Amino acid sequence: MLLNSPTTPATSPVKKELTHFFDIMTQCQKMTVDFWQNIDAYPPACTLSPLSNYDSQLKKLPEKGIGSMQTMAWLEKECLPYFSGKLGPRFLAYVAAGITPAALVGHWLATATGQSPLPNGATTIPATMTNQTIAWLLDMFSLPKESMQGTLVASTSIGNILAMVNACEWYGEKIGLSASREGLGALPPAQVFSSSPHISLIKALGVTGIGRNALVRVKNISHREVMDLTALEHSLKHSNSPFKIVSASCGTVTTGDFDDICAIANLCNKYDAWLHVDAAFGIFASLVSKKRDLLRGLERVDSIAADGHKWLNIPFDCGFYFTKHMSLLERANYANSSYLSFDDEETSESNRGLQLSQAFRALPIFTTLQAYGKAGVASWVANNCVCAEKLATWISQSQQYRLITPVYLNIVFFQYQRADNKEVERDNEIVLQQINNSKKVFLSPGEMHGIKGIRAAFCNWRTEKSDVEIIINVLSTCSP
Ligand SMILES: *Cc1c(COP(=O)(O)O)cnc(C)c1O
C-alpha cells in the first residue's frame, strides 16, 4: 500500500518556541536564581506536594502541549515550593553534596550545546578536554600519571562494576585468555575479600556474573569498619581460588573509616590479588594536609572508584574510575562499528566504560577546577572536616549524646543515650525523627556491627560553622 497522501503538517509547537527562546531561558534562569537565593527557606528534606491544582486534565498524557512558558509557570506554582533544600548547607544525610556555581555552568553548557566526547575521538574539543580533565583529577588526588589512567563514569557504582570487569580481564590475561571473549566460565571462580563493602560493590559482583556469593567477609578490627590484617592474610593464604580480588575502602559510608591501603597492598602483592579501592568521597582526603595520611598507599592499588557528585559538588551524574590496566579495560569494553567511524588506534571514552552515548561529563569538572582551582576545592573539603570535628566535640561533651566512633574525616556517627541506657534503638529512632522534623537539618540513620546510630556527613561547599551551631541547637532540644 502506498503511504497516505501527505497533508500539510501543523506548524511545529517546538519551532514556535524559537521565536521567544530568550524569554524561555530568562524565565528558567529566574527560577534557578530564585531557588538558589532562597535555599535556606526550603526544608532540607522533601515535603509532600499537595499538588492542589493537579486536576484530572493534567493526569492524562497531554494531547496538545501548553508550551515551555506555561509548563514552567505550572512547575513554579505546583512543584518548586515543595522541593527539598537538599542543595542547602544542612542536608547531611547519606553522602549528599551541593552544586557550585561553576559546576552548574559547566553542566548547563554541556547540555545546552549538546557536546559529547563521542563519537570520533581524540581530536575534538570535548575529547581533548575530557583527557585534560582526567589528567587534572590524577594530579589533584596525587595519583601517579605514569602508571594510572582514568575514565569518567556516572557514579562510583559504575566505577565498582568497571573494577570487577577489569579484574576479570586481568586474571584471564594471566592464564592466557580474555574473560570478556570467553566468558567467566573459562575462569576459576573469583573470591572477593572485603570487610565493609558498600552495597554497590555487592551489586557489582552480581551484575558482572562474578556472583554475590564470591564475597568473602573479612573480619573487621573491633569497633571499626576496616579489615583486620591478620584475618585478611589468613583468608588470602587459605583461599582455594587462584583468582583473588581485595576490595578495600577509603571512606566507608557509615563511619567514614579507612582501610590500611599500604598494608593491604603488601598482602595483595604477596598473594597475587587485584586491589580495588572504593574511595567514593574519601579520595578527597588527599586535599587536606592533616588527613592525607589516611590515603597512604593509594598510588599502589590496581583500581579506584570515586564520585564527582559527592565532595566535588558536581550535579548528577559524575564519577571517576582510575586503573593501572586501562588497555585490559578497553579490551573488555570494546565496541566499534563502521557507522561510528572511530579509529581503532584512538582511545574513546565509550570503549572504556559501559555507555556509548554519554554526556560531556568533563565540562562541569573542568569548569569547577578552572574556577576554583585545587585550593578552592580543598577549602570546602577542609571546612567540612572542621565542621564535622566541631559537631563531634559538642556531642562528646554533651550529656544526651555520645560518639559511636571517632570522626575519621567528615562523618559524625553518634547516638542518643540517656543515663539508664535502656531502649537505645527506640530512643534513636524518635530522636532522628525529631531532628528531621525540625526542618532545619536532615540526618540519616546508620548501623555498624549491630550498633544503630545517627549519621551527619559533611560534603557541601555551603556548610559553615554557623550551620553547626544551628544543628547543635536542634540536637539539644530533642528528647524521646
Ligand atoms: C556513595 C557511595 C557509593 C556509591 O556511589 P554512587 O555514586 O551513589 O553510585 C559507593 N561507595 C561509597 C563509599 C559511597 O559513599
Coordinates of C-alpha atoms and ligand atoms in Angstrom, one line a residue:
M1 CA 0.0 0.0 0.0
L2 CA 1.1 3.5 -0.7
L3 CA 1.7 5.9 2.0
N4 CA -1.2 8.2 2.9
S5 CA -1.1 11.3 0.8
P6 CA 0.8 14.0 2.6
T7 CA -1.3 16.6 4.5
T8 CA 0.1 19.9 5.4
P9 CA 1.7 19.5 8.8
A10 CA 0.6 21.9 11.5
T11 CA 3.4 24.4 12.5
S12 CA 5.5 22.5 15.0
P13 CA 4.9 23.8 18.5
V14 CA 8.6 23.3 19.1
K15 CA 9.6 25.6 16.3
K16 CA 7.3 28.3 17.5
E17 CA 9.3 28.4 20.8
L18 CA 12.4 29.6 19.0
T19 CA 10.7 33.0 18.5
H20 CA 10.7 33.5 22.2
F21 CA 13.6 31.3 23.2
F22 CA 15.2 34.2 25.1
D23 CA 12.1 34.6 27.3
I24 CA 12.0 30.9 28.0
M25 CA 15.6 30.9 29.1
T26 CA 15.2 34.1 31.1
Q27 CA 12.4 32.5 33.0
C28 CA 14.4 29.3 33.5
Q29 CA 17.3 31.4 34.8
K30 CA 15.0 33.4 37.1
M31 CA 13.6 30.2 38.6
T32 CA 17.1 28.9 39.1
V33 CA 18.4 32.1 40.8
D34 CA 15.2 32.3 43.0
F35 CA 15.7 28.8 44.1
W36 CA 19.4 29.3 45.0
Q37 CA 18.8 32.6 46.7
N38 CA 16.1 31.2 48.9
I39 CA 17.7 27.8 49.5
D40 CA 17.7 28.5 53.3
A41 CA 13.9 28.8 53.3
Y42 CA 13.4 25.3 51.9
P43 CA 13.3 22.5 54.4
P44 CA 16.4 20.3 53.8
A45 CA 14.2 17.2 53.1
C46 CA 11.3 16.9 50.7
T47 CA 7.8 17.7 51.8
L48 CA 4.9 16.1 50.1
S49 CA 3.5 18.3 47.5
P50 CA -0.3 18.8 47.8
L51 CA -0.4 19.4 44.0
S52 CA -3.5 21.3 44.7
N53 CA -4.2 22.2 41.1
Y54 CA -3.2 18.9 39.8
D55 CA -6.5 18.5 38.1
S56 CA -7.7 15.5 36.2
Q57 CA -6.7 17.1 32.9
L58 CA -3.0 17.0 34.0
K59 CA -3.1 13.4 35.0
K60 CA -3.7 12.4 31.4
L61 CA -1.0 12.3 28.8
P62 CA -1.3 15.8 27.2
E63 CA -2.6 15.5 23.7
K64 CA -1.7 19.1 23.0
G65 CA 1.1 20.7 24.8
I66 CA 0.9 24.0 26.7
G67 CA 4.4 25.2 25.8
S68 CA 7.5 25.7 27.8
M69 CA 6.5 29.1 29.4
Q70 CA 3.2 27.6 30.8
T71 CA 5.0 24.4 31.8
M72 CA 7.4 26.5 33.8
A73 CA 4.6 28.5 35.3
W74 CA 3.0 25.2 36.4
L75 CA 6.2 23.9 37.9
E76 CA 6.8 27.2 39.7
K77 CA 3.4 27.0 41.3
E78 CA 2.9 23.3 42.0
C79 CA 6.3 21.8 42.4
L80 CA 9.1 24.2 43.2
P81 CA 7.7 25.4 46.6
Y82 CA 7.7 21.8 47.7
F83 CA 11.1 20.8 46.5
S84 CA 13.7 20.0 49.2
G85 CA 16.5 22.3 50.0
K86 CA 18.9 19.4 49.8
L87 CA 21.4 21.7 48.0
G88 CA 21.5 23.8 51.1
P89 CA 24.0 23.6 53.9
R90 CA 22.2 21.3 56.4
F91 CA 21.2 18.3 54.4
L92 CA 23.7 15.9 55.9
A93 CA 22.0 12.6 55.2
Y94 CA 23.7 9.8 53.0
V95 CA 26.7 11.4 51.4
A96 CA 24.9 14.3 49.7
A97 CA 26.6 17.3 48.4
G98 CA 25.6 20.6 46.8
I99 CA 26.3 22.2 43.4
T100 CA 28.7 25.1 43.0
P101 CA 28.0 27.9 40.5
A102 CA 30.9 26.8 38.2
A103 CA 29.7 23.2 38.2
L104 CA 26.2 24.3 37.3
V105 CA 27.5 26.5 34.5
G106 CA 29.6 23.6 33.1
H107 CA 26.7 21.2 33.4
W108 CA 24.2 23.6 31.8
L109 CA 26.5 24.4 28.9
A110 CA 27.3 20.8 28.3
T111 CA 23.6 20.2 27.9
A112 CA 22.8 23.4 26.1
T113 CA 25.5 22.9 23.5
G114 CA 24.9 19.2 23.1
Q115 CA 28.6 18.4 23.1
S116 CA 29.8 14.9 23.8
P117 CA 33.3 13.2 23.8
L118 CA 31.8 10.9 21.1
P119 CA 32.0 9.7 18.5
N120 CA 35.3 10.0 16.8
G121 CA 37.8 10.7 19.2
A122 CA 40.8 12.4 20.3
T123 CA 40.8 15.4 18.0
T124 CA 37.6 17.0 19.1
I125 CA 37.5 19.7 21.8
P126 CA 35.3 17.6 24.1
A127 CA 37.6 14.6 23.8
T128 CA 40.7 16.8 24.4
M129 CA 39.0 18.4 27.4
T130 CA 38.0 15.1 28.8
N131 CA 41.6 13.8 28.6
Q132 CA 42.8 17.0 30.2
T133 CA 40.2 16.8 33.0
I134 CA 41.2 13.3 33.8
A135 CA 44.9 14.4 34.0
W136 CA 43.9 17.2 36.4
L137 CA 42.0 14.8 38.6
L138 CA 45.0 12.4 38.8
D139 CA 47.1 15.5 39.7
M140 CA 44.6 16.7 42.3
F141 CA 44.5 13.3 44.0
S142 CA 48.3 12.9 43.8
L143 CA 47.9 9.7 41.8
P144 CA 50.7 8.5 39.5
K145 CA 50.1 9.7 36.0
E146 CA 52.8 7.4 34.6
S147 CA 51.0 4.3 35.7
M148 CA 47.4 5.2 36.1
Q149 CA 44.7 6.3 33.7
G150 CA 41.1 7.2 34.2
T151 CA 37.7 7.5 32.7
L152 CA 34.7 9.5 33.6
V153 CA 31.7 7.4 34.7
A154 CA 28.2 8.0 36.0
S155 CA 29.0 7.1 39.6
T156 CA 31.1 5.1 42.0
S157 CA 28.6 2.2 41.5
I158 CA 29.6 2.1 37.8
G159 CA 33.3 2.5 38.8
N160 CA 32.9 -0.5 41.0
I161 CA 31.4 -2.5 38.2
L162 CA 34.3 -1.5 35.9
A163 CA 36.8 -2.6 38.5
M164 CA 35.3 -6.1 38.6
V165 CA 35.2 -6.3 34.8
N166 CA 38.8 -5.0 34.7
A167 CA 39.9 -7.6 37.3
C168 CA 38.3 -10.5 35.3
E169 CA 40.1 -9.4 32.2
W170 CA 43.4 -9.1 34.2
Y171 CA 43.1 -12.6 35.6
G172 CA 42.1 -14.0 32.2
E173 CA 45.2 -12.4 30.7
K174 CA 47.3 -14.2 33.3
I175 CA 46.1 -17.6 32.2
G176 CA 46.2 -16.8 28.5
L177 CA 42.6 -15.9 27.7
S178 CA 40.3 -13.0 27.5
A179 CA 37.5 -13.1 30.1
S180 CA 35.3 -10.8 28.0
R181 CA 35.6 -13.1 25.0
E182 CA 35.5 -16.5 26.6
G183 CA 33.1 -15.6 29.4
L184 CA 33.6 -16.1 33.2
G185 CA 33.0 -19.8 32.7
A186 CA 36.5 -20.0 31.4
L187 CA 37.9 -18.6 34.7
P188 CA 38.1 -20.2 38.0
P189 CA 35.5 -18.7 40.4
A190 CA 36.8 -15.5 41.9
Q191 CA 36.9 -14.7 45.6
V192 CA 36.4 -11.1 46.6
F193 CA 37.7 -10.1 50.0
S194 CA 36.3 -7.1 51.9
S195 CA 35.1 -6.2 55.3
S196 CA 32.6 -3.4 54.9
P197 CA 31.8 -3.2 51.2
H198 CA 29.4 -0.6 50.0
I199 CA 26.2 -2.2 48.7
S200 CA 27.2 -1.1 45.2
L201 CA 30.2 -3.4 45.3
I202 CA 28.0 -6.3 46.2
K203 CA 25.7 -5.3 43.3
A204 CA 28.7 -5.2 41.0
L205 CA 29.5 -8.8 41.9
G206 CA 26.0 -9.7 40.9
V207 CA 25.7 -7.9 37.6
T208 CA 29.2 -8.8 36.4
G209 CA 28.5 -12.5 36.9
I210 CA 31.2 -12.9 39.4
G211 CA 28.4 -13.7 41.8
R212 CA 27.4 -12.2 45.1
N213 CA 28.5 -15.4 46.8
A214 CA 32.0 -14.7 45.8
L215 CA 32.2 -12.2 48.6
V216 CA 34.4 -13.3 51.5
R217 CA 33.7 -11.2 54.5
V218 CA 37.0 -10.4 56.3
K219 CA 36.8 -9.8 60.0
N220 CA 36.8 -6.1 61.0
I221 CA 39.1 -4.6 63.5
S222 CA 37.0 -4.4 66.6
H223 CA 34.6 -1.4 66.7
R224 CA 35.8 -0.3 63.2
E225 CA 34.7 -0.9 59.6
V226 CA 38.2 -1.8 58.3
M227 CA 39.8 -5.1 57.6
D228 CA 41.8 -6.9 60.3
L229 CA 45.0 -7.5 58.5
T230 CA 45.8 -10.8 60.2
A231 CA 42.3 -12.0 59.2
L232 CA 42.8 -10.8 55.6
E233 CA 46.2 -12.6 55.4
H234 CA 44.7 -15.7 56.8
S235 CA 41.8 -15.6 54.2
L236 CA 44.2 -14.9 51.3
K237 CA 46.6 -17.6 52.3
H238 CA 43.9 -20.3 52.7
S239 CA 41.8 -19.2 49.7
N240 CA 41.1 -22.1 47.4
S241 CA 40.8 -19.8 44.4
P242 CA 43.8 -18.5 42.4
F243 CA 41.6 -15.6 41.2
K244 CA 41.5 -13.1 44.1
I245 CA 40.2 -9.6 44.4
V246 CA 40.5 -7.4 47.5
S247 CA 38.1 -4.6 47.7
A248 CA 39.2 -2.0 50.3
S249 CA 37.5 1.2 51.4
C250 CA 38.8 4.7 51.7
G251 CA 35.9 6.3 53.5
T252 CA 33.2 3.8 54.4
V253 CA 29.7 5.2 54.1
T254 CA 28.5 4.8 57.7
T255 CA 31.5 6.0 59.6
G256 CA 34.0 7.3 57.0
D257 CA 36.7 4.8 58.1
F258 CA 39.8 4.0 56.0
D259 CA 41.4 0.6 55.4
D260 CA 45.2 0.5 55.7
I261 CA 45.9 0.5 52.0
C262 CA 49.7 0.2 52.3
A263 CA 49.5 -3.0 54.4
I264 CA 46.8 -4.4 52.2
A265 CA 48.8 -3.6 49.0
N266 CA 51.7 -5.6 50.5
L267 CA 49.4 -8.6 51.1
C268 CA 47.9 -8.3 47.6
N269 CA 51.5 -8.4 46.2
K270 CA 52.3 -11.4 48.3
Y271 CA 49.2 -13.4 47.3
D272 CA 48.7 -12.0 43.8
A273 CA 45.4 -10.4 44.3
W274 CA 43.8 -7.4 42.4
L275 CA 43.4 -4.5 44.8
H276 CA 40.4 -2.3 44.2
V277 CA 39.6 0.7 46.4
D278 CA 36.2 2.3 46.8
A279 CA 37.1 5.9 47.6
A280 CA 33.7 7.5 46.7
F281 CA 34.3 10.5 48.8
G282 CA 37.4 9.5 50.8
I283 CA 39.7 10.3 48.0
F284 CA 39.2 14.0 48.8
A285 CA 41.2 13.5 52.0
S286 CA 44.2 14.0 49.7
L287 CA 43.4 17.7 49.7
V288 CA 43.7 18.2 53.4
S289 CA 47.2 18.0 54.8
K290 CA 46.1 16.7 58.2
K291 CA 44.1 13.9 56.6
R292 CA 46.3 12.9 53.7
D293 CA 47.9 10.0 55.6
L294 CA 44.6 8.2 55.5
L295 CA 45.3 7.5 51.8
R296 CA 48.8 6.3 52.3
G297 CA 49.5 3.6 49.6
L298 CA 46.7 4.6 47.3
E299 CA 49.1 5.1 44.5
R300 CA 49.9 1.3 44.7
V301 CA 46.4 -0.1 44.0
D302 CA 45.1 -1.5 40.8
S303 CA 41.9 0.4 40.6
I304 CA 39.9 3.2 42.3
A305 CA 36.3 4.2 42.0
A306 CA 35.2 7.7 43.2
D307 CA 32.5 10.3 42.8
G308 CA 32.3 13.8 41.5
H309 CA 28.7 14.3 42.5
K310 CA 29.7 14.0 46.1
W311 CA 32.5 16.1 47.5
L312 CA 33.4 17.8 44.3
N313 CA 29.8 19.3 44.3
I314 CA 29.1 18.5 40.7
P315 CA 25.5 17.8 39.6
F316 CA 24.5 14.1 39.0
D317 CA 25.8 12.0 37.3
C318 CA 29.6 12.3 37.8
G319 CA 32.1 9.7 38.8
F320 CA 35.7 8.6 38.1
Y321 CA 37.4 5.3 37.6
F322 CA 41.1 5.1 37.7
T323 CA 43.1 2.0 36.7
K324 CA 46.6 0.7 36.1
H325 CA 45.2 -1.7 33.5
M326 CA 43.4 0.6 31.0
S327 CA 44.2 -1.5 27.9
L328 CA 42.6 -4.5 29.5
L329 CA 39.5 -2.4 30.5
E330 CA 39.4 -1.2 26.9
R331 CA 39.5 -4.7 25.6
A332 CA 36.6 -5.7 27.8
N333 CA 34.5 -2.7 26.8
Y334 CA 35.5 -2.7 23.1
A335 CA 32.7 -2.0 20.6
N336 CA 33.1 -0.4 17.2
S337 CA 31.2 -0.3 14.1
S338 CA 31.6 1.4 10.7
Y339 CA 28.7 3.8 11.5
L340 CA 30.8 5.2 14.4
S341 CA 33.9 5.6 12.3
F342 CA 36.3 6.0 15.0
D343 CA 39.8 4.9 14.5
D344 CA 40.8 1.8 16.5
E345 CA 44.1 3.4 17.3
E346 CA 42.3 6.2 19.2
T347 CA 41.1 5.8 22.7
S348 CA 37.5 6.6 23.1
E349 CA 35.6 7.1 26.3
S350 CA 32.9 4.8 25.0
N351 CA 35.4 1.9 24.8
R352 CA 36.5 2.5 28.4
G353 CA 33.1 2.3 30.1
L354 CA 29.6 0.9 29.6
Q355 CA 28.0 3.8 27.8
L356 CA 28.2 4.6 24.1
S357 CA 26.3 7.8 24.1
Q358 CA 27.1 9.9 27.1
A359 CA 27.1 13.4 28.5
F360 CA 30.1 15.7 28.2
R361 CA 30.9 14.8 31.8
A362 CA 34.2 16.5 31.8
L363 CA 32.8 20.0 31.4
P364 CA 31.4 20.6 34.9
I365 CA 34.6 19.1 36.4
F366 CA 36.7 21.3 34.1
T367 CA 34.7 24.5 35.0
T368 CA 34.9 23.6 38.7
L369 CA 38.7 23.2 38.6
Q370 CA 39.2 26.2 36.3
A371 CA 37.0 28.4 38.5
Y372 CA 38.2 27.4 42.0
G373 CA 41.4 25.5 41.5
K374 CA 42.7 22.7 43.7
A375 CA 42.9 25.2 46.6
G376 CA 39.3 26.2 46.2
V377 CA 38.1 22.6 46.3
A378 CA 40.5 22.0 49.3
S379 CA 39.0 24.9 51.1
W380 CA 35.5 23.5 51.3
V381 CA 36.7 19.9 51.9
A382 CA 38.8 21.1 54.8
N383 CA 36.0 23.3 56.1
N384 CA 33.6 20.3 56.0
C385 CA 36.1 18.4 58.1
V386 CA 36.3 21.2 60.6
C387 CA 32.5 21.3 60.8
A388 CA 32.4 17.6 61.5
E389 CA 35.0 18.0 64.3
K390 CA 33.0 20.8 65.8
L391 CA 29.8 18.8 65.9
A392 CA 31.7 15.8 67.3
T393 CA 33.3 17.8 70.0
W394 CA 29.9 19.1 71.2
I395 CA 28.5 15.6 71.1
S396 CA 31.3 14.1 73.1
Q397 CA 30.8 16.7 75.8
S398 CA 27.0 16.6 75.8
Q399 CA 25.0 14.7 78.4
Q400 CA 22.5 13.5 75.8
Y401 CA 24.6 12.0 73.1
R402 CA 27.8 10.0 72.6
L403 CA 30.0 9.4 69.6
I404 CA 29.9 5.8 68.5
T405 CA 33.2 6.2 66.5
P406 CA 35.7 9.0 66.3
V407 CA 35.4 11.3 63.3
Y408 CA 37.9 10.0 60.7
L409 CA 37.1 12.5 58.0
N410 CA 33.8 14.1 57.5
I411 CA 31.2 11.8 59.0
V412 CA 29.9 12.0 62.6
F413 CA 28.3 8.8 63.8
F414 CA 26.6 9.2 67.1
Q415 CA 23.8 8.0 69.4
Y416 CA 21.3 9.5 71.8
Q417 CA 21.9 7.9 75.1
R418 CA 20.4 8.5 78.5
A419 CA 21.9 7.5 81.7
D420 CA 19.9 4.3 82.2
N421 CA 21.0 3.2 78.7
K422 CA 17.7 1.4 78.0
E423 CA 15.7 1.5 74.8
V424 CA 18.7 2.9 72.9
E425 CA 17.3 1.9 69.5
R426 CA 13.8 3.2 70.1
D427 CA 15.2 6.5 71.5
N428 CA 17.4 7.0 68.5
E429 CA 14.6 6.5 66.1
I430 CA 12.5 9.0 67.9
V431 CA 15.3 11.5 68.2
L432 CA 16.2 11.2 64.5
Q433 CA 12.6 11.9 63.6
Q434 CA 12.6 14.9 65.9
I435 CA 15.8 16.2 64.4
N436 CA 14.4 15.9 60.9
N437 CA 11.0 17.3 61.8
S438 CA 12.8 20.5 62.9
K439 CA 13.2 21.2 59.1
K440 CA 16.5 22.8 59.9
V441 CA 18.7 19.8 59.4
F442 CA 18.3 16.4 57.8
L443 CA 20.3 13.4 59.0
S444 CA 20.1 9.7 58.2
P445 CA 20.4 6.5 60.3
G446 CA 23.3 4.2 60.1
E447 CA 24.4 0.9 61.6
M448 CA 27.8 -0.5 62.4
H449 CA 28.2 -4.1 63.7
G450 CA 24.6 -4.0 65.1
I451 CA 25.0 -0.6 66.7
K452 CA 22.4 1.7 65.4
G453 CA 23.1 5.4 65.3
I454 CA 22.6 8.7 63.5
R455 CA 25.0 10.0 60.8
A456 CA 25.9 13.5 59.8
A457 CA 28.0 13.6 56.6
F458 CA 29.5 17.0 55.7
C459 CA 30.2 17.4 51.9
N460 CA 28.5 20.7 50.9
W461 CA 30.5 23.8 50.0
R462 CA 27.9 25.9 51.6
T463 CA 28.1 24.5 55.1
E464 CA 29.6 26.8 57.7
K465 CA 30.4 26.7 61.4
S466 CA 27.2 28.7 61.9
D467 CA 25.3 25.8 60.5
V468 CA 26.8 23.5 63.1
E469 CA 25.5 25.9 65.7
I470 CA 22.0 25.5 64.3
I471 CA 22.4 21.7 64.3
I472 CA 23.6 21.8 67.9
N473 CA 20.6 23.8 68.9
V474 CA 18.3 21.3 67.3
L475 CA 20.1 18.4 68.9
S476 CA 19.9 19.9 72.3
T477 CA 16.2 20.3 72.2
C478 CA 15.5 16.7 71.2
S479 CA 14.2 14.2 73.8
P480 CA 12.5 10.9 73.2
Ligands
LIG1 C1 28.0 6.8 47.5 C2 28.9 5.7 47.7 C3 29.0 4.7 46.7 C4 28.0 4.7 45.5 O1 28.2 5.8 44.8 P1 27.1 6.3 43.8 O2 27.6 7.5 43.2 O3 25.8 6.6 44.6 O4 26.8 5.2 42.8 C5 29.9 3.7 46.9 N1 30.7 3.7 47.9 C6 30.7 4.6 48.9 C7 31.7 4.5 50.0 C8 29.8 5.7 48.8 O5 29.8 6.6 49.7

